[in-house]
Tab-separated table of C-alpha atoms in Angstrom:
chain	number	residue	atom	x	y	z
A	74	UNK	CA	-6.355	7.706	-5.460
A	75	UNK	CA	-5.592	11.189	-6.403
A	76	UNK	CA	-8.980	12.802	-5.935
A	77	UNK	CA	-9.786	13.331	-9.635
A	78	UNK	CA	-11.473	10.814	-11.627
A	79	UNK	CA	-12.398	9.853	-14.920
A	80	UNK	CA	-14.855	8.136	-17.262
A	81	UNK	CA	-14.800	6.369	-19.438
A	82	UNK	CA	-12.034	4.622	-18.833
A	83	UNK	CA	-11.858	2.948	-22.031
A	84	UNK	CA	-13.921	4.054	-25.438
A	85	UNK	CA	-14.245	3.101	-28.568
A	86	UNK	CA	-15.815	4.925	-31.201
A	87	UNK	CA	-16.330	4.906	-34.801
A	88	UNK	CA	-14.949	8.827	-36.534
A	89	UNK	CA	-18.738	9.652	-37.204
A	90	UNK	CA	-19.945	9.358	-33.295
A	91	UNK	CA	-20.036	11.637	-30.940
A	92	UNK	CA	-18.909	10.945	-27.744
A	93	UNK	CA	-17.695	12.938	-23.940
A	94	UNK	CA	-15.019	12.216	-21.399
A	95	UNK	CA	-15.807	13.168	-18.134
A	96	UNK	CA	-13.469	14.125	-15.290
A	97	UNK	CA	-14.308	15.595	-11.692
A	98	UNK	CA	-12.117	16.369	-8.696
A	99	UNK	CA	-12.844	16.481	-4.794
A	100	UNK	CA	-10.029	18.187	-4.053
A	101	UNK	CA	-11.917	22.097	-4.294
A	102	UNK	CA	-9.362	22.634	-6.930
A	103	UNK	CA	-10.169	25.780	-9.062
A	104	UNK	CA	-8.428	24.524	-12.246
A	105	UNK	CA	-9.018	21.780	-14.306
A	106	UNK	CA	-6.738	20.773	-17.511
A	107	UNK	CA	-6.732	18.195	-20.478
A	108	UNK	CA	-3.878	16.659	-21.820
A	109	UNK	CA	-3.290	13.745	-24.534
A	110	UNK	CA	-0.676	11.482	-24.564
A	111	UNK	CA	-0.152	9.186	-27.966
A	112	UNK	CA	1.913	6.235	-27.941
A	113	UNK	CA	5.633	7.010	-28.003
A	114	UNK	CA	5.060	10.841	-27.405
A	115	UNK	CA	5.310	13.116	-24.373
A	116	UNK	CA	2.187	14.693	-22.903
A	117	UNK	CA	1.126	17.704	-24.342
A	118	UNK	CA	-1.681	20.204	-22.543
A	119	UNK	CA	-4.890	20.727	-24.493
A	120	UNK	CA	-6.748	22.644	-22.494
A	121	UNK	CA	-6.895	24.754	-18.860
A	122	UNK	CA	-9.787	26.529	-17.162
A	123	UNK	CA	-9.780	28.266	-14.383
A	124	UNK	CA	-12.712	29.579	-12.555
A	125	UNK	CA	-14.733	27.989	-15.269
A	126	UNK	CA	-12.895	30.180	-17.840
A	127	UNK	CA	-10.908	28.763	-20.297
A	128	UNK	CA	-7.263	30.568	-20.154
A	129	UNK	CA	-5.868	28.058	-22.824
A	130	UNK	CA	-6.359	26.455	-26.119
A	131	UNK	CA	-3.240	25.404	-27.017
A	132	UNK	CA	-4.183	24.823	-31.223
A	133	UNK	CA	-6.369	21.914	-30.430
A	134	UNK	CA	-8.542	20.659	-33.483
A	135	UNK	CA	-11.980	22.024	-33.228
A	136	UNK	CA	-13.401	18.677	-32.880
A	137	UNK	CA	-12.271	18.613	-29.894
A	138	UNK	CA	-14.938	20.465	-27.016
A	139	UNK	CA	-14.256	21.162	-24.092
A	140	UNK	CA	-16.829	22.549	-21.477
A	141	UNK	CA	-16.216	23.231	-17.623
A	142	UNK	CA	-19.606	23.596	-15.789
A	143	UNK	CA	-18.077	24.696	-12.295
A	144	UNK	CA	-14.988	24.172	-10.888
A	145	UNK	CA	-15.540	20.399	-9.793
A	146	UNK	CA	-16.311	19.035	-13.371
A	147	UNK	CA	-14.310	18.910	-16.921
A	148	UNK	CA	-15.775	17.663	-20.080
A	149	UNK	CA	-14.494	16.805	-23.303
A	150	UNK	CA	-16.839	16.223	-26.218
A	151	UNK	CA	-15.803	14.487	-29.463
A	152	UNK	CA	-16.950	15.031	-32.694
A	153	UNK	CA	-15.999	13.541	-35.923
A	154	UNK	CA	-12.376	11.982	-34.528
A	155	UNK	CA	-9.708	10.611	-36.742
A	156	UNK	CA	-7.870	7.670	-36.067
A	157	UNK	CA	-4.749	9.514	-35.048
A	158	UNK	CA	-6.876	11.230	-31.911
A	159	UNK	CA	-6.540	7.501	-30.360
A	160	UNK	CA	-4.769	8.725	-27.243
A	161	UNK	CA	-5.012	8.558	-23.237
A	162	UNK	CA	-6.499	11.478	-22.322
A	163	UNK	CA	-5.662	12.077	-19.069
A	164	UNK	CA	-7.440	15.330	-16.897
A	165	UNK	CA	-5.680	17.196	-13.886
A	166	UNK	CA	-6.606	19.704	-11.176
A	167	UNK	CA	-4.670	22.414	-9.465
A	168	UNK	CA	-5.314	24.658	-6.678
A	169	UNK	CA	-5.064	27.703	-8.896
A	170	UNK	CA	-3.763	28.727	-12.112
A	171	UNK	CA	-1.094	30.984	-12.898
A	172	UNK	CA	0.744	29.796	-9.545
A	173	UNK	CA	3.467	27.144	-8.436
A	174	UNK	CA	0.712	24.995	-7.401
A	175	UNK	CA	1.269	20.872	-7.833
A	176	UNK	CA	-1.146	19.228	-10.499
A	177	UNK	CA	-3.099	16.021	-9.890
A	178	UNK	CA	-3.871	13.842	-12.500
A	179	UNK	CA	-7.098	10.859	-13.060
A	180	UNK	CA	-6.235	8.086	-14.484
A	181	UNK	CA	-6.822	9.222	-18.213
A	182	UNK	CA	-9.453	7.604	-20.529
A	183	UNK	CA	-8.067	4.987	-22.820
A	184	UNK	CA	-9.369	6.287	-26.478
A	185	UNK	CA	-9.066	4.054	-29.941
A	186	UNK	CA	-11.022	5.832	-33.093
A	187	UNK	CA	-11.471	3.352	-35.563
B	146	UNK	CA	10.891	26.561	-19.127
B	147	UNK	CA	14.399	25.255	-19.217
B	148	UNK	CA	14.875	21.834	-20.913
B	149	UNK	CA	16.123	18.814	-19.119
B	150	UNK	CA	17.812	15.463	-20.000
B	151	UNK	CA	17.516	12.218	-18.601
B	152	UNK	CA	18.714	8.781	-19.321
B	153	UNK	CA	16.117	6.535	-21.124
B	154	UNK	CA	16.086	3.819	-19.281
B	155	UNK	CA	17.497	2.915	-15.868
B	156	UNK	CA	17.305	-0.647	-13.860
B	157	UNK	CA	17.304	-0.974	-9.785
B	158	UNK	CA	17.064	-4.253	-7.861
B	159	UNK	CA	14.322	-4.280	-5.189
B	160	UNK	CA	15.599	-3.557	-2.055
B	161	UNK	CA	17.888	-1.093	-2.791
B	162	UNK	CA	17.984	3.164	-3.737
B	163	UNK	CA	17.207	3.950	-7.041
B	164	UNK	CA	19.226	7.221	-7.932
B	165	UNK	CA	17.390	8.828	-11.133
B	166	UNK	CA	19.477	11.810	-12.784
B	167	UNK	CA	18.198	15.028	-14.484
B	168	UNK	CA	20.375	17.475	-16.235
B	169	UNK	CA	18.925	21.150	-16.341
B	170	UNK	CA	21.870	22.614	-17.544
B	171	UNK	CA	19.913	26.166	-18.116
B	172	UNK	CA	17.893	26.433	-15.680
B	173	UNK	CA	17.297	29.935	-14.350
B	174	UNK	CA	17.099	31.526	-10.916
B	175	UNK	CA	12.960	31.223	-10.307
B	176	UNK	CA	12.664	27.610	-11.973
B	177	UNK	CA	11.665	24.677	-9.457
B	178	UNK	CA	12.645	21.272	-10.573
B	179	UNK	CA	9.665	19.051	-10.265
B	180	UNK	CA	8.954	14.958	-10.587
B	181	UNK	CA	6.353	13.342	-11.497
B	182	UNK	CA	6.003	9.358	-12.587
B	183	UNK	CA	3.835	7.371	-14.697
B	184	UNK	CA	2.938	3.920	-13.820
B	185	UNK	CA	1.707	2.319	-17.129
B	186	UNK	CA	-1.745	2.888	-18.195
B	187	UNK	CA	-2.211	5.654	-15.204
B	188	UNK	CA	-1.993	9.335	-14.812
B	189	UNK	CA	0.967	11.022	-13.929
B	190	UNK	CA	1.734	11.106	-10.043
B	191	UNK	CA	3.595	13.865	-8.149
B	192	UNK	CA	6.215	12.816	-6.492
B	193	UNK	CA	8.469	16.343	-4.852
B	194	UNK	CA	9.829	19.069	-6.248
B	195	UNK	CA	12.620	21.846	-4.909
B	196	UNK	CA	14.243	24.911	-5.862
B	197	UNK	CA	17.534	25.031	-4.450
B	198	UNK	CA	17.994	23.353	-1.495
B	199	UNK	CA	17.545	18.966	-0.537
B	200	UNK	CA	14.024	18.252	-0.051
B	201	UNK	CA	12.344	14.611	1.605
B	202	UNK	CA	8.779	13.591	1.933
B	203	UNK	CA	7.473	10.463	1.997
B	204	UNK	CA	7.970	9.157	-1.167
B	205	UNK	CA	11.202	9.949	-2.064
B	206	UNK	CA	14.768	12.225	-1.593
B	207	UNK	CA	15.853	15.342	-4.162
B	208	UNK	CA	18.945	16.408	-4.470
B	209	UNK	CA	19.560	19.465	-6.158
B	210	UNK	CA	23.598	20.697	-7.150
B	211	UNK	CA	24.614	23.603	-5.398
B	212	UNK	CA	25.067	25.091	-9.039
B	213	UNK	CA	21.759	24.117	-9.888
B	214	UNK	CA	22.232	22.449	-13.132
B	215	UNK	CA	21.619	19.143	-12.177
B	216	UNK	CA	19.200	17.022	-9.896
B	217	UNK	CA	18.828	13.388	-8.795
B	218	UNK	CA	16.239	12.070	-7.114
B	219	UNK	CA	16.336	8.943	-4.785
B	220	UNK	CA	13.890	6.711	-4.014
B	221	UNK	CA	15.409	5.065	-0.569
B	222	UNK	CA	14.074	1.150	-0.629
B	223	UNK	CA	13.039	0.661	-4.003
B	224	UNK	CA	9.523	-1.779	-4.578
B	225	UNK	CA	8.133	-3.396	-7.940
B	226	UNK	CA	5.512	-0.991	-7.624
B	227	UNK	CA	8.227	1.600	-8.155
B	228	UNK	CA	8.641	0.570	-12.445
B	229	UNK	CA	7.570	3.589	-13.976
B	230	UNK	CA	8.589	6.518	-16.518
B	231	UNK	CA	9.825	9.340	-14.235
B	232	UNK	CA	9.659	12.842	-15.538
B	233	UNK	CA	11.946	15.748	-14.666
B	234	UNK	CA	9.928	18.940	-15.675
B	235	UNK	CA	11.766	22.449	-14.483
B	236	UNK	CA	8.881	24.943	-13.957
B	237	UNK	CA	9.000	28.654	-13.415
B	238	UNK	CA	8.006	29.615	-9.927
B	239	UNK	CA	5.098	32.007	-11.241
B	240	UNK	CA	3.096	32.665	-14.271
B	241	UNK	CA	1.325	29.640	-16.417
B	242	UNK	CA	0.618	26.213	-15.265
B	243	UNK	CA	2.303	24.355	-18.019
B	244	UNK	CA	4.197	21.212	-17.109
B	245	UNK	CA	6.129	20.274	-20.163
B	246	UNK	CA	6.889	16.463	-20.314
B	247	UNK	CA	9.513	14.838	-22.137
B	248	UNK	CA	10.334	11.469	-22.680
B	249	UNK	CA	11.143	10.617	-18.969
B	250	UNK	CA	13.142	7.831	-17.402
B	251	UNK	CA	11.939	4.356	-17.483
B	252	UNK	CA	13.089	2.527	-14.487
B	253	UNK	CA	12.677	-1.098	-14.003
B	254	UNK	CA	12.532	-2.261	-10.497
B	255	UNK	CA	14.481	-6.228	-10.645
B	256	UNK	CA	13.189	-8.732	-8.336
């Protein structure tokens, strides 16, 4: 166990649903990030806050939501998905941003759009 | 970051060291070399990282060139539990937190 977890851990959902991923961390991180990793491809970051703030958006679709309610807690709402968002999306903490500081990752939420 | 290369795939039989290269033939003076692993269907896990000199926790051994351009990391008494994709990432020591992944090394562990 890492100290961050996830849920779901598995969702399906139609492209007209709307849907969240949750993550939270008991580690007293201070930032919290979202990555996506499709079959066959490398991880790639979505999303960092720190503090609550967001400090990146690295092009994400706008269907894609994020929202960080304190430091302890990472959501990702979905909204009109297409089939090709059907990833593990997988949610890490750090100590701080902006800082050689390690990152811990949950488990990731399995996600097929249909 | 710098970019790094590893082999695709790699096999180990159980019992003994698994030695997993990483080039990082550009890698500048403030970049730490960093692994992580994947066990399928889980999050990445952090295994060590270094910046110049031979580092040793719990999990596992790095061994960093004295030139810097290369890296290997040993895992002493290889288990099953040990198949995964391992990722060399080189980071720089300050600014952003981005880990950039790339296609890793899949290691098999053989009973």
């Amino acid at each position: 166990e890492t100290g961050v977890t996830q849920t779901p851990r598995h969702l399906v959902m139609g492209m007209t649903n709307k849907k969240s991923l949750k993550c939270e961390q008991h580690l007293g991180h201070n930032a919290m990030y979202w990555y996506k990793q499709s079959a066959k491809k490398p991880l790639e970051l979505m999303f960092v806050y720190n503090f609550k703030e967001q400090t990146e958006n690295n092009s994400v679709p706008s269907r894609f939501s994020p929202e960080c309610p304190n430091s302890s807690h990472l959501f990702l709402h979905l909204h009109t998905l297409q089939p090709e968002d059907s990833a593990l999306y997988l949610c890490a903490s750090s100590r701080a941003y902006g800082v050689q500081e390690t990152q811990y990752f949950g488990p990731g939420t399995r996600l097929l759009v249909l | 970051d710098a970019k790094t290369t590893q082999p695709p795939s790699m096999d180990c039989a159980e019992g003994r060291a698994a030695n997993l290269p990483c080039n990082h033939s550009t890698i500048s003076g403030n970049e730490y070399v960093y692994w992580y692993r994947q066990i399928h269907s889980q999050g990445p896990q952090y295994i060590i990282h270094g910046l110049k000199n031979n580092e040793t926790n719990e999990m596992a051994s790095l061994i960093i060139t004295e030139d810097r351009k290369s890296s290997t990391l040993i895992l002493p008494h290889a288990t099953l539990r040990d198949t995964a994709v391992y990722y060399c990432i080189v980071r720089a020591s300050f600014g952003n937190e981005k880990l950039t992944f790339g296609t890793g090394t899949r290691l098999t562990i053989i009973p």
